[in-house]
CSV table of C-alpha atoms in Angstrom, one decimal:
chain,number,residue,atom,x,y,z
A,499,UNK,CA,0.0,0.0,0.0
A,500,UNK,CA,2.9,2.3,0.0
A,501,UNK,CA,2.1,3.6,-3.8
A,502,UNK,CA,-1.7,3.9,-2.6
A,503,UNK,CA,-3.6,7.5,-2.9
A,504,UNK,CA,-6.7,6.5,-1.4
A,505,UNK,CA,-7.2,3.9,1.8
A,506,UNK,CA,-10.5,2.8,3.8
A,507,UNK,CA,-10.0,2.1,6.8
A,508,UNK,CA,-12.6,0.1,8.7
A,509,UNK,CA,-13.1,0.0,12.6
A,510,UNK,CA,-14.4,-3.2,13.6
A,511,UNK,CA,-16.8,-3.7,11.2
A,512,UNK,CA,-19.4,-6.1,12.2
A,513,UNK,CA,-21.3,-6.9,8.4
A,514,UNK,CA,-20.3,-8.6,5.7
A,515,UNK,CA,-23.3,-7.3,3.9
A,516,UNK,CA,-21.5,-3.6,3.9
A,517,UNK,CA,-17.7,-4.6,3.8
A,518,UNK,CA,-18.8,-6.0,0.4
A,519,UNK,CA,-21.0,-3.1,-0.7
A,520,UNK,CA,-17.4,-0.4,0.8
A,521,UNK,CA,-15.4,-2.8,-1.5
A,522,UNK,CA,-18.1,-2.3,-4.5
A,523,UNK,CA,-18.0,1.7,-3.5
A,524,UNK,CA,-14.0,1.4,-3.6
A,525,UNK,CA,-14.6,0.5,-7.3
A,526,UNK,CA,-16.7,2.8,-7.8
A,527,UNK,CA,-14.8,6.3,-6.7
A,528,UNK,CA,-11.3,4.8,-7.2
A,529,UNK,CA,-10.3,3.5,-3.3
A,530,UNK,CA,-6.7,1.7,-3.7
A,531,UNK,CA,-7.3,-0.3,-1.0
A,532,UNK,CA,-10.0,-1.3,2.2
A,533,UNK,CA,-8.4,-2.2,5.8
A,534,UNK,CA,-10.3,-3.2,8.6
A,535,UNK,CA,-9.6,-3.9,12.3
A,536,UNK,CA,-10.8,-6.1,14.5
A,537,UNK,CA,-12.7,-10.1,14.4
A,538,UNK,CA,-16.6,-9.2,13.8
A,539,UNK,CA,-15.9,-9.1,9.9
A,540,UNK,CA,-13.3,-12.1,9.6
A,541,UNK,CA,-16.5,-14.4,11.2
A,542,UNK,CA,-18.9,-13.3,8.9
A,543,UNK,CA,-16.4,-13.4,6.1
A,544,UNK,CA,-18.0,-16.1,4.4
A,545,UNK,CA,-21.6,-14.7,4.0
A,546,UNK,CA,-19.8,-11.2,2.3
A,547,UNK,CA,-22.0,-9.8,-0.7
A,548,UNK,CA,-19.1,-8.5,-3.0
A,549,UNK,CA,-21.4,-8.4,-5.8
A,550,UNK,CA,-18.8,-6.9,-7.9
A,551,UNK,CA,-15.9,-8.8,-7.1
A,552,UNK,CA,-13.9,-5.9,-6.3
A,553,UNK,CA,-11.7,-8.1,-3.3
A,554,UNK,CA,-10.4,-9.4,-6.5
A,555,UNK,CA,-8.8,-6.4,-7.5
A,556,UNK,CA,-9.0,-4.5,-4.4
A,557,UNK,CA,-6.9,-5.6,-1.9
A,558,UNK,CA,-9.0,-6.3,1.3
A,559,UNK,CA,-7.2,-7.0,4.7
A,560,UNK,CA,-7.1,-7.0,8.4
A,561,UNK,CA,-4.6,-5.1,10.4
A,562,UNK,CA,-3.9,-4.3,14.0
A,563,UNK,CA,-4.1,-0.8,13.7
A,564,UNK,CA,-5.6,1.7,10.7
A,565,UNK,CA,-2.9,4.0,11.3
A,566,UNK,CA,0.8,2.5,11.8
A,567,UNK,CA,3.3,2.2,9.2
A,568,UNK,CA,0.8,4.6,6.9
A,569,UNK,CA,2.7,6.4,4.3
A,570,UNK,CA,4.6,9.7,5.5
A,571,UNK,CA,2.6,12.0,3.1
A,572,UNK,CA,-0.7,9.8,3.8
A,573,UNK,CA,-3.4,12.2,5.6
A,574,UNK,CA,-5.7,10.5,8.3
A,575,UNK,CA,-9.1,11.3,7.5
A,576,UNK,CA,-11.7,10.5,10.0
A,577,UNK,CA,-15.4,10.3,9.2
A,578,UNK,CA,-17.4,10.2,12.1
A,579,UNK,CA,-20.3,12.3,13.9
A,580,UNK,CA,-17.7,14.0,16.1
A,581,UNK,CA,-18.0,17.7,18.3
A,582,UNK,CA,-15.5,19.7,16.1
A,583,UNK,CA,-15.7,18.2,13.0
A,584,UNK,CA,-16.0,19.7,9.8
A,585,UNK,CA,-18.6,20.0,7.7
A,586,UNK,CA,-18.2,17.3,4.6
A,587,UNK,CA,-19.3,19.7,1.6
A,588,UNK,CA,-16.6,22.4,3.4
A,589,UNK,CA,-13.7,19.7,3.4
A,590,UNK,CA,-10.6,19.8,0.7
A,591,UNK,CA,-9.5,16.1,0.4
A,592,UNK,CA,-5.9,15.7,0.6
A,593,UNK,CA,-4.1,13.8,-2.3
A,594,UNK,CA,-3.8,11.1,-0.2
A,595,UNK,CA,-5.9,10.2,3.0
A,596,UNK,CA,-6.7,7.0,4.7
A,597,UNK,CA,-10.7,7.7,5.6
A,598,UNK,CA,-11.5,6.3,8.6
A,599,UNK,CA,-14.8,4.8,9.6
A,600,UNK,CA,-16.7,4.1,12.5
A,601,UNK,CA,-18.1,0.7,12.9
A,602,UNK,CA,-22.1,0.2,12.8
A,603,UNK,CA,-22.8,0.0,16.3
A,604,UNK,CA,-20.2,2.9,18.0
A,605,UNK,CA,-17.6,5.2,16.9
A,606,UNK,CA,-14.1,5.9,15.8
A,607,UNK,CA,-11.5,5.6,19.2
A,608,UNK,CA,-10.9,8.7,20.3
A,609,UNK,CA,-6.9,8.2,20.5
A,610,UNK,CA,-7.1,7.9,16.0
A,611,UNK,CA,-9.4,11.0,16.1
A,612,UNK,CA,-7.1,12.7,18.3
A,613,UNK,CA,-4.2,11.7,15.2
A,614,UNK,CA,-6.2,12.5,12.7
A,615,UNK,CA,-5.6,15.3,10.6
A,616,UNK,CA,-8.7,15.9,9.7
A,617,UNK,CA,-12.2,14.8,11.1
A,618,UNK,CA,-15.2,15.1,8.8
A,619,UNK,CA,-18.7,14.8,9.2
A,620,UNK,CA,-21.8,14.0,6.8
A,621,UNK,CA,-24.3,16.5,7.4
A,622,UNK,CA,-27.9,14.2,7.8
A,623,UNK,CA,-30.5,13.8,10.3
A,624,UNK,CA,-29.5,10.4,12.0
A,625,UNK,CA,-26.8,8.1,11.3
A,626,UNK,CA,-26.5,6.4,7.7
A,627,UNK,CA,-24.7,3.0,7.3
A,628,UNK,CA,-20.9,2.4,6.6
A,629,UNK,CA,-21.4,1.5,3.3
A,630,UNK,CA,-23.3,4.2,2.8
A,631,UNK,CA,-21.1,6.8,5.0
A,632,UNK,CA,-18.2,5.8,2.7
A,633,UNK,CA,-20.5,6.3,-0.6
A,634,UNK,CA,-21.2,9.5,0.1
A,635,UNK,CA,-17.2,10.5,1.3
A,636,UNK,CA,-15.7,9.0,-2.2
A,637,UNK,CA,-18.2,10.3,-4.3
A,638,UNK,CA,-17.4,13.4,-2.2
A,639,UNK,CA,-13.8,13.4,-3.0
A,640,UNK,CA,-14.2,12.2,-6.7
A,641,UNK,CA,-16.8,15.1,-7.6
A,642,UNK,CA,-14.4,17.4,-6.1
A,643,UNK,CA,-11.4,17.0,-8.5
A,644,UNK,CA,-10.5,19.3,-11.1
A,645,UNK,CA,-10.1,16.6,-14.1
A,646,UNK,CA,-14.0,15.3,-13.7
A,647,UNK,CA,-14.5,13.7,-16.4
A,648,UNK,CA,-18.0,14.7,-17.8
A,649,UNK,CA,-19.0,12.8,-21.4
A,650,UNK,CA,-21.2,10.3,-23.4
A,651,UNK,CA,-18.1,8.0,-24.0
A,652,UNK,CA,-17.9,7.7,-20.0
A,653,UNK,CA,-21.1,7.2,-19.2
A,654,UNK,CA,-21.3,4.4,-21.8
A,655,UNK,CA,-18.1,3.0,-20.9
A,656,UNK,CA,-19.5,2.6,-17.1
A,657,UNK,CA,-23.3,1.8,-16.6
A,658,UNK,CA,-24.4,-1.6,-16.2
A,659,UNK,CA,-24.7,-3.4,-19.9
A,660,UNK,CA,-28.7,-3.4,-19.7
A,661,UNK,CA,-28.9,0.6,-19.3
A,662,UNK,CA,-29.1,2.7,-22.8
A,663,UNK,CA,-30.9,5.6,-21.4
A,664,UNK,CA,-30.4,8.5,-23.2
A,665,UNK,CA,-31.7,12.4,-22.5
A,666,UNK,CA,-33.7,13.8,-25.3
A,667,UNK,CA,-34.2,16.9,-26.0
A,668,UNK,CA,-37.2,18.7,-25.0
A,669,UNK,CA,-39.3,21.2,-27.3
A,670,UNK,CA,-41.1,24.2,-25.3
A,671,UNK,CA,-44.7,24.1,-25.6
């Protein structure tokens, strides 16, 4: 991981049903890598709902700790309904960042928020899911970069083989 830009980190995560759907998301927005901490996940491995097979390409594994032997230049990014935080659509993302998460059921530890260099929050009413948490932070990050890439060609090269919807164009009444 010591080329990676972009790392999620996992704290304890407890479902395989949204490990599966962070590793879909870290297709999706470009995520080099997912980490997790912990033993909730690693027993309910086996019932994971990768749909996309993204552990394939995305390497998927458990450490001791999200934040030892990081990269020098690597931010710490947590994500996390915290006092302080700042406000998601106010945050600059750093080149690179590992984005820590909460797990379902609790929070982030307060000694990695206290290391972070930046804690973030998503502003909603109520708590949203990890998988969902992490959705919303990549797409975040990836709608934020300069080099977007906005065109037919992309669009066609990435929807799902069954979608030809195209916009037509509308005549004033």
């Amino acid at each position: 991981m010591k080329d990676a830009s972009v790392i999620i980190g996992l704290t304890n995560p407890k479902s395989p049903t949204n490990v599966g759907a962070v590793l879909r998301a870290a297709g999706c927005y470009k995520a080099d890598a997912v980490t997790y901490t912990g033993t909730r996940y690693d027993l309910a491995a086996k019932f994971q709902t990768d749909t996309k097979k993204m552990a394939q390409t995305i390497p998927l594994s458990g450490v001791e700790s999200l934040i030892d032997d990081l990269p020098q230049d690597m931010k710490i990014v947590c994500v996390d309904f915290a006092e302080g935080a700042t406000l998601l659509p106010h945050f600059e993302h750093p080149e690179k960042a590992i984005y820590i998460f909460g797990p379902e059921d609790g929070s982030i530890a307060q000694d990695v928020a206290d290391k972070a260099d930046h804690v973030v929050y998503v502003p909603t009413v109520g708590c949203m899911n990890l998988a969902a948490s992490v959705n919303v932070v990549l797409y975040d990050r990836l709608a934020k970069q300069p080099d977007m890439i906005q065109s037919d060609e992309h669009i066609r090269q990435n929807r799902d083989n069954k979608n030809k919807l195209r916009v037509t164009a509308k005549t004033s009444a």
